[in-house]
Coordinates of N, CA and C in Angstrom, one line a residue:
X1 N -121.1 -178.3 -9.4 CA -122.4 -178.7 -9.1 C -122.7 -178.8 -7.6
X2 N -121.6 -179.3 -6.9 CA -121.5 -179.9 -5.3 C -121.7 -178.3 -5.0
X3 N -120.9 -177.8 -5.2 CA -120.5 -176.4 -4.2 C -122.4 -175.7 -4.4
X4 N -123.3 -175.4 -5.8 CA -124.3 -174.8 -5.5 C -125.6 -175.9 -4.6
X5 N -125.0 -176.8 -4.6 CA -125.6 -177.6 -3.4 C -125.7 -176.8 -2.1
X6 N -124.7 -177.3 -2.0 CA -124.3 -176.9 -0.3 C -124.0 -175.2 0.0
X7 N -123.7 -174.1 -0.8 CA -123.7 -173.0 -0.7 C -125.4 -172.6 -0.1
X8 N -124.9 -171.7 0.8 CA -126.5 -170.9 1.5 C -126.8 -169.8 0.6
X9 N -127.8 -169.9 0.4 CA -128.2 -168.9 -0.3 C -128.9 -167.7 0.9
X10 N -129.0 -166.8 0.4 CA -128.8 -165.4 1.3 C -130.5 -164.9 1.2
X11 N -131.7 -164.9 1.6 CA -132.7 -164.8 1.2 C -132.5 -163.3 1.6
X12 N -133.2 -162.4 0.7 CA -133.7 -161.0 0.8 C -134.7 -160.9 2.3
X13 N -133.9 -160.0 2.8 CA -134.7 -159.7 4.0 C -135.2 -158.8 4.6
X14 N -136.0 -157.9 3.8 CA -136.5 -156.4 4.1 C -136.3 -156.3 5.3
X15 N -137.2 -157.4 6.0 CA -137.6 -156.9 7.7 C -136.6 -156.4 8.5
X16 N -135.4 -156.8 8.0 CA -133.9 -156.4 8.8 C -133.8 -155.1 8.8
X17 N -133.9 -154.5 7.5 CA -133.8 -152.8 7.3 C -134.7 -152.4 7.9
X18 N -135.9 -152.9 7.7 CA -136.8 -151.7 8.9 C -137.1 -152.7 10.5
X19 N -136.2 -153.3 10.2 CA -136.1 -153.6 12.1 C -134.7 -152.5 12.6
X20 N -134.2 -152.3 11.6 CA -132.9 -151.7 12.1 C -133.1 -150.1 11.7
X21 N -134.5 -149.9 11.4 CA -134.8 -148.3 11.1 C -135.8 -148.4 12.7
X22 N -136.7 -149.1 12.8 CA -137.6 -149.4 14.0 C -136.9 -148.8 15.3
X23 N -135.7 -149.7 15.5 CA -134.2 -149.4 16.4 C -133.5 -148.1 16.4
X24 N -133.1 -148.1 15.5 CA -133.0 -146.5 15.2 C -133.9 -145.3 16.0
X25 N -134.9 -145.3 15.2 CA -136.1 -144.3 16.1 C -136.1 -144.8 17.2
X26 N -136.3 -145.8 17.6 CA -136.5 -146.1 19.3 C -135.1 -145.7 20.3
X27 N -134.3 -145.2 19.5 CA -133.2 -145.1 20.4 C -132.6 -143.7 20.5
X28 N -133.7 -142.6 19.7 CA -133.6 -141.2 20.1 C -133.8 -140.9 21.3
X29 N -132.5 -139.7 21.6 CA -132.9 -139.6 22.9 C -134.2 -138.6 23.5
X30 N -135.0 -137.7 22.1 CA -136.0 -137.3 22.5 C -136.8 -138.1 23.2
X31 N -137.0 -139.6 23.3 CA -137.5 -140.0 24.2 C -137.4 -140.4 25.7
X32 N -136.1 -140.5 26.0 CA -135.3 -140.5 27.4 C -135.6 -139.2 27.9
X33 N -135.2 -138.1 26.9 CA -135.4 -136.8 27.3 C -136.2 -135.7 27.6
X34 N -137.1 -135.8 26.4 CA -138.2 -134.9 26.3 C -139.7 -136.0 26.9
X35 N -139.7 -137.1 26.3 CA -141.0 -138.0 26.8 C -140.3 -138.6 28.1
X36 N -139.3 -138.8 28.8 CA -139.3 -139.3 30.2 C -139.5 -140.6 29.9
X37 N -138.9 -141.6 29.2 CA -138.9 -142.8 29.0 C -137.5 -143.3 29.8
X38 N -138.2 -144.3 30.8 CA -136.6 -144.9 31.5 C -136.0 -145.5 30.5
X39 N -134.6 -145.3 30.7 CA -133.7 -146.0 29.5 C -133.3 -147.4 30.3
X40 N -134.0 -148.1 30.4 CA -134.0 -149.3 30.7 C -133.9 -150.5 29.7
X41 N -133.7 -151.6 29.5 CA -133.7 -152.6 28.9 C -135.0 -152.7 28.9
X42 N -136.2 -152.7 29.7 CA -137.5 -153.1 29.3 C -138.1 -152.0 28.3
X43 N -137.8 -150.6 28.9 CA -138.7 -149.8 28.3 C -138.3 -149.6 27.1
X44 N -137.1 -149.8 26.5 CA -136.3 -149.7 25.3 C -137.1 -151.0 24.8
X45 N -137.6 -152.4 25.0 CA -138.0 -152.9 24.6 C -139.8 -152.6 24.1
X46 N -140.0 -152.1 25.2 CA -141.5 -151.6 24.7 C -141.8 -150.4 23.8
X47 N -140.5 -149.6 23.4 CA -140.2 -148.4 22.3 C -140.2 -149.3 21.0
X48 N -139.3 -150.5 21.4 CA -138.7 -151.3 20.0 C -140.2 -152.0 19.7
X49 N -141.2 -152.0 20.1 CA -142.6 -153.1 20.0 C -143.3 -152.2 19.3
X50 N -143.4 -150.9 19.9 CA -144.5 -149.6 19.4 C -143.9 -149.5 17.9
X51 N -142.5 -149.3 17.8 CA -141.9 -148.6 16.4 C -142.5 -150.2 15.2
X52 N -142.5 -151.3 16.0 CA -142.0 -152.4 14.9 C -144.0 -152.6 14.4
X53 N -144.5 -152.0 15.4 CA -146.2 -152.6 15.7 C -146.5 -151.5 14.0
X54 N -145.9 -150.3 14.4 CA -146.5 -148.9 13.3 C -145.8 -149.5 12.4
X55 N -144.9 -150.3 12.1 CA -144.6 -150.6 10.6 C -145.2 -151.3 9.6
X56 N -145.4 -152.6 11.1 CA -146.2 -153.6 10.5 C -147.2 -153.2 10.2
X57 N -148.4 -152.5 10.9 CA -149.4 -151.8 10.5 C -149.9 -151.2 9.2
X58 N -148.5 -150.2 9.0 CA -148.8 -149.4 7.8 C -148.2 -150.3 6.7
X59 N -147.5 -151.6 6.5 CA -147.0 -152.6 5.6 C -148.4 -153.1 5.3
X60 N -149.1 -154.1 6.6 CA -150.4 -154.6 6.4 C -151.4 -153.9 5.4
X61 N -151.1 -152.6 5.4 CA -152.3 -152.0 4.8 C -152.3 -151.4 3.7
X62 N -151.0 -151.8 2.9 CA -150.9 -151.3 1.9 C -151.8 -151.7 0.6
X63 N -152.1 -150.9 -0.5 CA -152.9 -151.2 -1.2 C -152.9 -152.0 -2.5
X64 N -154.0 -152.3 -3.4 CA -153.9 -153.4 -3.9 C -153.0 -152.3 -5.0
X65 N -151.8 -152.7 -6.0 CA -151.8 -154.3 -5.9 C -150.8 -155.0 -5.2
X66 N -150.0 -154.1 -4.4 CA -148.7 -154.4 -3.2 C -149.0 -155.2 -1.7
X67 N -151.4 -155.2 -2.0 CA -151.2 -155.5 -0.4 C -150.6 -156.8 -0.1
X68 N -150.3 -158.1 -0.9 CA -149.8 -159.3 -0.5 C -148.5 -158.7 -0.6
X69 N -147.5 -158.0 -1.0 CA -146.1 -158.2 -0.4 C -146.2 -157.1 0.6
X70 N -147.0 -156.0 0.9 CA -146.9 -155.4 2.2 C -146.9 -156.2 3.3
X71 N -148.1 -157.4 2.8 CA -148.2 -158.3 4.3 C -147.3 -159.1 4.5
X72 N -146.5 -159.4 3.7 CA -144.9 -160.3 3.6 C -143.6 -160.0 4.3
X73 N -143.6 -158.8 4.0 CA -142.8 -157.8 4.6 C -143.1 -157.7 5.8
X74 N -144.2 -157.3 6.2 CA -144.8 -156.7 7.8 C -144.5 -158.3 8.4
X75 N -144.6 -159.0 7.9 CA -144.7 -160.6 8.7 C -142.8 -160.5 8.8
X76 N -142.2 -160.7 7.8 CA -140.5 -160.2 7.7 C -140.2 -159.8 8.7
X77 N -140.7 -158.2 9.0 CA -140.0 -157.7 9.9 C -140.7 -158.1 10.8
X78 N -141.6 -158.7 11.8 CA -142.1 -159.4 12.7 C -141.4 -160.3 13.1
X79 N -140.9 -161.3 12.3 CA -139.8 -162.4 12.1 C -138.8 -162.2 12.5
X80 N -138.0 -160.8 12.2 CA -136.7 -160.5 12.4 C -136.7 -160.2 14.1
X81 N -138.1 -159.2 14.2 CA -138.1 -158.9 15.7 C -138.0 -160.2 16.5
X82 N -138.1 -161.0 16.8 CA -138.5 -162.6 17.0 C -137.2 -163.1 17.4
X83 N -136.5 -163.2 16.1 CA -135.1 -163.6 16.3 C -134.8 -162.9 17.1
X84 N -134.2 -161.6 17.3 CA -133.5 -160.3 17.5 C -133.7 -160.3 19.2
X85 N -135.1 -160.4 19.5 CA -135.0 -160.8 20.6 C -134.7 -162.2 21.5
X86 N -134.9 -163.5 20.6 CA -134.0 -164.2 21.0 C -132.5 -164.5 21.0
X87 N -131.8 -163.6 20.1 CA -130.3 -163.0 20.0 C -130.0 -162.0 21.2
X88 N -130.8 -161.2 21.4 CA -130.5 -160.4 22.6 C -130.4 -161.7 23.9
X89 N -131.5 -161.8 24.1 CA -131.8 -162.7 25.4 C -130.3 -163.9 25.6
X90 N -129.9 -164.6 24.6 CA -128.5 -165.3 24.3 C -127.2 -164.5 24.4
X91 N -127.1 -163.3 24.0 CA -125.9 -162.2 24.4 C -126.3 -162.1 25.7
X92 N -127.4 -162.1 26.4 CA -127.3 -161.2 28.1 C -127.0 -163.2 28.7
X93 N -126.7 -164.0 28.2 CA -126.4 -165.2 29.0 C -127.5 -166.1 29.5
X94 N -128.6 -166.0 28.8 CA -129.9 -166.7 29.0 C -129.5 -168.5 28.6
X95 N -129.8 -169.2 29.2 CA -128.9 -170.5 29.0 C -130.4 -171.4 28.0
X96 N -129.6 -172.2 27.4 CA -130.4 -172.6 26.0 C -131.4 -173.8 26.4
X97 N -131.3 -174.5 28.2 CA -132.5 -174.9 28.6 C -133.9 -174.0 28.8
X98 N -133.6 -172.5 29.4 CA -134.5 -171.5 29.8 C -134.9 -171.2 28.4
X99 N -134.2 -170.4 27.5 CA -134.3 -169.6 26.5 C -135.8 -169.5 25.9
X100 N -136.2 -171.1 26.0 CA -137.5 -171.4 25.3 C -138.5 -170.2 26.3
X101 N -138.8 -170.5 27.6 CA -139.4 -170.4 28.5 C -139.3 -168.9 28.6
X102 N -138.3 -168.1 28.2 CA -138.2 -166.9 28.4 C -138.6 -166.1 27.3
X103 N -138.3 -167.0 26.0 CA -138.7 -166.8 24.8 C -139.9 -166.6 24.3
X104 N -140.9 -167.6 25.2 CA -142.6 -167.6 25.5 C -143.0 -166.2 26.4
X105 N -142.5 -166.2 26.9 CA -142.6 -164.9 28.2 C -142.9 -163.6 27.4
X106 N -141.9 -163.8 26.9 CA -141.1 -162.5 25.7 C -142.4 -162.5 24.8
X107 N -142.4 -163.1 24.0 CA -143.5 -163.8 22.9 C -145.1 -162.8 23.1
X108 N -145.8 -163.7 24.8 CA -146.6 -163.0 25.2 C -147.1 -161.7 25.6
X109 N -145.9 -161.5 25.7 CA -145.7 -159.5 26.3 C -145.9 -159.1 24.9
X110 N -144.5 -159.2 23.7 CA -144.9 -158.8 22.8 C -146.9 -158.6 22.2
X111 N -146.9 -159.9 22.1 CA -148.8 -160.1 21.3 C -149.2 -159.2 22.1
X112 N -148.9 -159.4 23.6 CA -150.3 -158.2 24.6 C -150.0 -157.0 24.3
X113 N -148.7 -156.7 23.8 CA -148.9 -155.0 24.0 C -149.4 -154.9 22.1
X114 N -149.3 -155.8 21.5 CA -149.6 -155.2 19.6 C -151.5 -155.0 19.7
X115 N -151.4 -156.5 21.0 CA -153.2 -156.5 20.7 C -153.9 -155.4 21.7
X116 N -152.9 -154.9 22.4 CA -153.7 -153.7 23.2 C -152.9 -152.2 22.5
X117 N -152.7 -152.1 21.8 CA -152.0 -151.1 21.4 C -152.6 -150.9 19.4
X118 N -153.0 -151.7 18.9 CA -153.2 -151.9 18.0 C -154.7 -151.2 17.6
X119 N -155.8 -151.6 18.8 CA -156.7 -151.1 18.1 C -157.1 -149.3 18.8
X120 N -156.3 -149.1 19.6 CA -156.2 -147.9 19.9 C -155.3 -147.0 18.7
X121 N -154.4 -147.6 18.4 CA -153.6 -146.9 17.3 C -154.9 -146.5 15.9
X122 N -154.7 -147.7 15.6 CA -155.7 -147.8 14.3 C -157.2 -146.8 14.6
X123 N -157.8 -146.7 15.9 CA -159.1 -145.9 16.3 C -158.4 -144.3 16.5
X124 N -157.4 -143.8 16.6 CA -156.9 -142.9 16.5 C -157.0 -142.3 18.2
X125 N -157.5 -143.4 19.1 CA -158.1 -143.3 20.5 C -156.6 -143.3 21.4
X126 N -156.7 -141.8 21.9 CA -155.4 -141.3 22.4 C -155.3 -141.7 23.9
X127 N -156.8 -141.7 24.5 CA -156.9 -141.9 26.1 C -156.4 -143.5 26.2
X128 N -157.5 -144.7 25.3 CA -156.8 -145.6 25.5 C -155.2 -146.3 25.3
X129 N -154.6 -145.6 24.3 CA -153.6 -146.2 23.9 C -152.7 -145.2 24.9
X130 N -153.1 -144.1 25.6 CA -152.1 -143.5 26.4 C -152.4 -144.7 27.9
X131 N -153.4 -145.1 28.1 CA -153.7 -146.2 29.3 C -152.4 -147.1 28.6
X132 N -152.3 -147.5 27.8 CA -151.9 -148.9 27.3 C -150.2 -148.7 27.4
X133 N -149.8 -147.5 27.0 CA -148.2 -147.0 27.4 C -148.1 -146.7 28.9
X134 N -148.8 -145.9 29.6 CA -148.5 -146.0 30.6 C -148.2 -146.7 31.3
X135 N -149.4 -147.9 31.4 CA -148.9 -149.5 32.2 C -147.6 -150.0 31.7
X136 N -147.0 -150.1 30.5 CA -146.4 -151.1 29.9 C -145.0 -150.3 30.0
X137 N -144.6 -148.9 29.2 CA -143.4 -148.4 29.4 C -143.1 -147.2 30.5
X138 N -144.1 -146.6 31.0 CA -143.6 -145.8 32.6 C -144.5 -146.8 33.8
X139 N -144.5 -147.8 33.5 CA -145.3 -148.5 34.9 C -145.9 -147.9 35.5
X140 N -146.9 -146.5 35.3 CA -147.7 -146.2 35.9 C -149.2 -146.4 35.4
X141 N -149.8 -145.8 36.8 CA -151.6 -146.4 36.6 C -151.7 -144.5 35.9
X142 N -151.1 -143.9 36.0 CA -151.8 -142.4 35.4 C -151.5 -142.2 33.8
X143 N -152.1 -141.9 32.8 CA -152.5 -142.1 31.5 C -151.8 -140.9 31.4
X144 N -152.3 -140.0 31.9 CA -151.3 -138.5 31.5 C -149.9 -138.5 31.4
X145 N -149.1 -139.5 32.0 CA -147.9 -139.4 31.8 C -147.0 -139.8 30.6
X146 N -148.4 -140.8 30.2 CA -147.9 -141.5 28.4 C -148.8 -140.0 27.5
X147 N -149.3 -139.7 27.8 CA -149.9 -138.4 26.5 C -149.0 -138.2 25.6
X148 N -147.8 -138.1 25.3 CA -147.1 -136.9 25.1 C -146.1 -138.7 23.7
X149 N -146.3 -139.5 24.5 CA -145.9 -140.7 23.3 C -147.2 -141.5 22.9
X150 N -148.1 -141.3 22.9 CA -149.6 -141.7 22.7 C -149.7 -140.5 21.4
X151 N -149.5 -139.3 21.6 CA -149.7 -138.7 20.9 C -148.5 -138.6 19.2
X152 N -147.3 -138.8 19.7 CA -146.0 -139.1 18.5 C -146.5 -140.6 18.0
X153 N -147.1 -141.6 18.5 CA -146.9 -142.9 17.9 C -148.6 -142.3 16.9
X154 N -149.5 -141.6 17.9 CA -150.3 -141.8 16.7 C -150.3 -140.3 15.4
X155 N -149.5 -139.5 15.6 CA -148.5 -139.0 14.5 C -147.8 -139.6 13.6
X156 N -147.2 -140.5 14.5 CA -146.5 -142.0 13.2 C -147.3 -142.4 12.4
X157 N -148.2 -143.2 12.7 CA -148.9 -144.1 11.9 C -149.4 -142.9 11.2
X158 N -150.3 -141.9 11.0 CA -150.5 -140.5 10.0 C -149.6 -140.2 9.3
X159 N -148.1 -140.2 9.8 CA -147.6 -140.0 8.7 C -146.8 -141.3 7.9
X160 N -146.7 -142.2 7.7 CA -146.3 -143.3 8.0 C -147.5 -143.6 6.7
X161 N -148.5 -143.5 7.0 CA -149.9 -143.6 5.9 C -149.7 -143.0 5.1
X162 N -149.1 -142.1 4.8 CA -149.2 -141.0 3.6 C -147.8 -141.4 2.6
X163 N -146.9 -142.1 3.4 CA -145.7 -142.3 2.7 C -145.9 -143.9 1.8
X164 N -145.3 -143.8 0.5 CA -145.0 -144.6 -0.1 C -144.2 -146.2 0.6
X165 N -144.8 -147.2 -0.2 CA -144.0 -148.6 0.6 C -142.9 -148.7 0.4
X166 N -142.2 -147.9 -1.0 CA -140.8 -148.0 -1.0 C -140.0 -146.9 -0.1
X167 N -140.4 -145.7 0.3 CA -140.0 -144.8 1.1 C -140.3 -145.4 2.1
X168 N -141.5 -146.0 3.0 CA -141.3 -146.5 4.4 C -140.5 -147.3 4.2
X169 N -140.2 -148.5 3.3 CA -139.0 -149.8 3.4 C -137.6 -149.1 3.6
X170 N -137.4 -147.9 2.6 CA -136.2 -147.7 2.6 C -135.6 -146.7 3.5
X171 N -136.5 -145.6 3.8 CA -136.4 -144.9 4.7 C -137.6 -143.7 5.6
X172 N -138.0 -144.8 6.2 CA -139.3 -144.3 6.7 C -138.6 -143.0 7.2
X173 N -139.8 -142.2 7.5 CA -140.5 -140.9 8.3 C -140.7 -140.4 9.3
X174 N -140.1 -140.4 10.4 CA -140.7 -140.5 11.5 C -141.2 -138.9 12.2
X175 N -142.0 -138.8 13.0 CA -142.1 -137.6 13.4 C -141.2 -137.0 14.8
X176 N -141.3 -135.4 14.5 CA -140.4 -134.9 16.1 C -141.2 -135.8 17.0
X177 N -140.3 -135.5 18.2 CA -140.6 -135.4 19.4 C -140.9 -134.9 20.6
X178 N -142.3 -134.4 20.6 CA -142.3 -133.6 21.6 C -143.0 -133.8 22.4
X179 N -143.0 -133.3 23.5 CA -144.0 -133.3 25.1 C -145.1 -133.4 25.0

């Protein structure tokens, strides 16, 4: 009786598999190579925000009668991102006074790029959300240089829409990559 006390129980945790499919895609090198994405620690973080933003998305919007566990899941893997980056930030030696403060930092960048990226995705509006990559993953002020992943993220979400919630959970879709 003691032992199912104190034993942890293991909660099901979708969000992990498609944080770790999110990761996955963000870590092709068609993107280093063919899109000219610096393989930096930030910009790999702003690949890992775009992949996790199109999941939640297409989770969010799944239809009745799955939309409440679509949005369960899309919150899941939101959650996992959360942690994951405060696991990262603790492996690179971030000390557990800052963490919070870096954590918030982290936090804010995330929200700004889902809330400036989100309604350009969903509008299918290629100029703005290519503004919105450019600033954030090639630090540049010229929009043309994000085209070419402005155009694959909103390929994602198109195809990403057409696939089933058990096929995105289990093994999403992703599209080539190209220039």
């Amino acid at each position: 009786m003691l032992k199912n006390l104190f034993r942890s129980r293991e909660r099901a945790r979708p969000g992990l598999a498609l944080y770790e499919a999110a990761v996955a895609q963000a870590r092709q090198p068609g993107f280093y190579q063919i899109l000219r994405v610096a393989d930096r620690i930030d910009a790999r973080f702003e690949l890992y925000t775009l992949h996790v933003l199109l999941l939640v998305m297409r989770l969010r919007e799944e239809p009745e009668p799955d939309t409440q566990a679509g949005a369960e899941i899309g919150q899941d893997l939101f959650d996992v991102y959360v942690s994951a980056l405060d696991n990262s930030l603790r492996e690179l030696g971030v000390h557990d006074v800052t963490i919070s403060k870096k954590m918030r930092k982290l936090g804010e960048a995330l929200y700004g790029r889902m809330t400036a990226y989100e309604p350009a995705i969903r509008n299918a509006d290629a100029a703005t959300l290519s503004e919105g990559l450019a600033r954030n993953v090639y630090e540049s002020g010229d929009a043309g240089v994000a085209q070419g992943l402005a155009a694959y993220a909103l390929k994602a979400r198109a195809g990403l829409a057409q696939q089933t919630m058990k096929a995105v959970m289990t093994t999403p879709q992703w599209p080539e990559i190209h220039a």
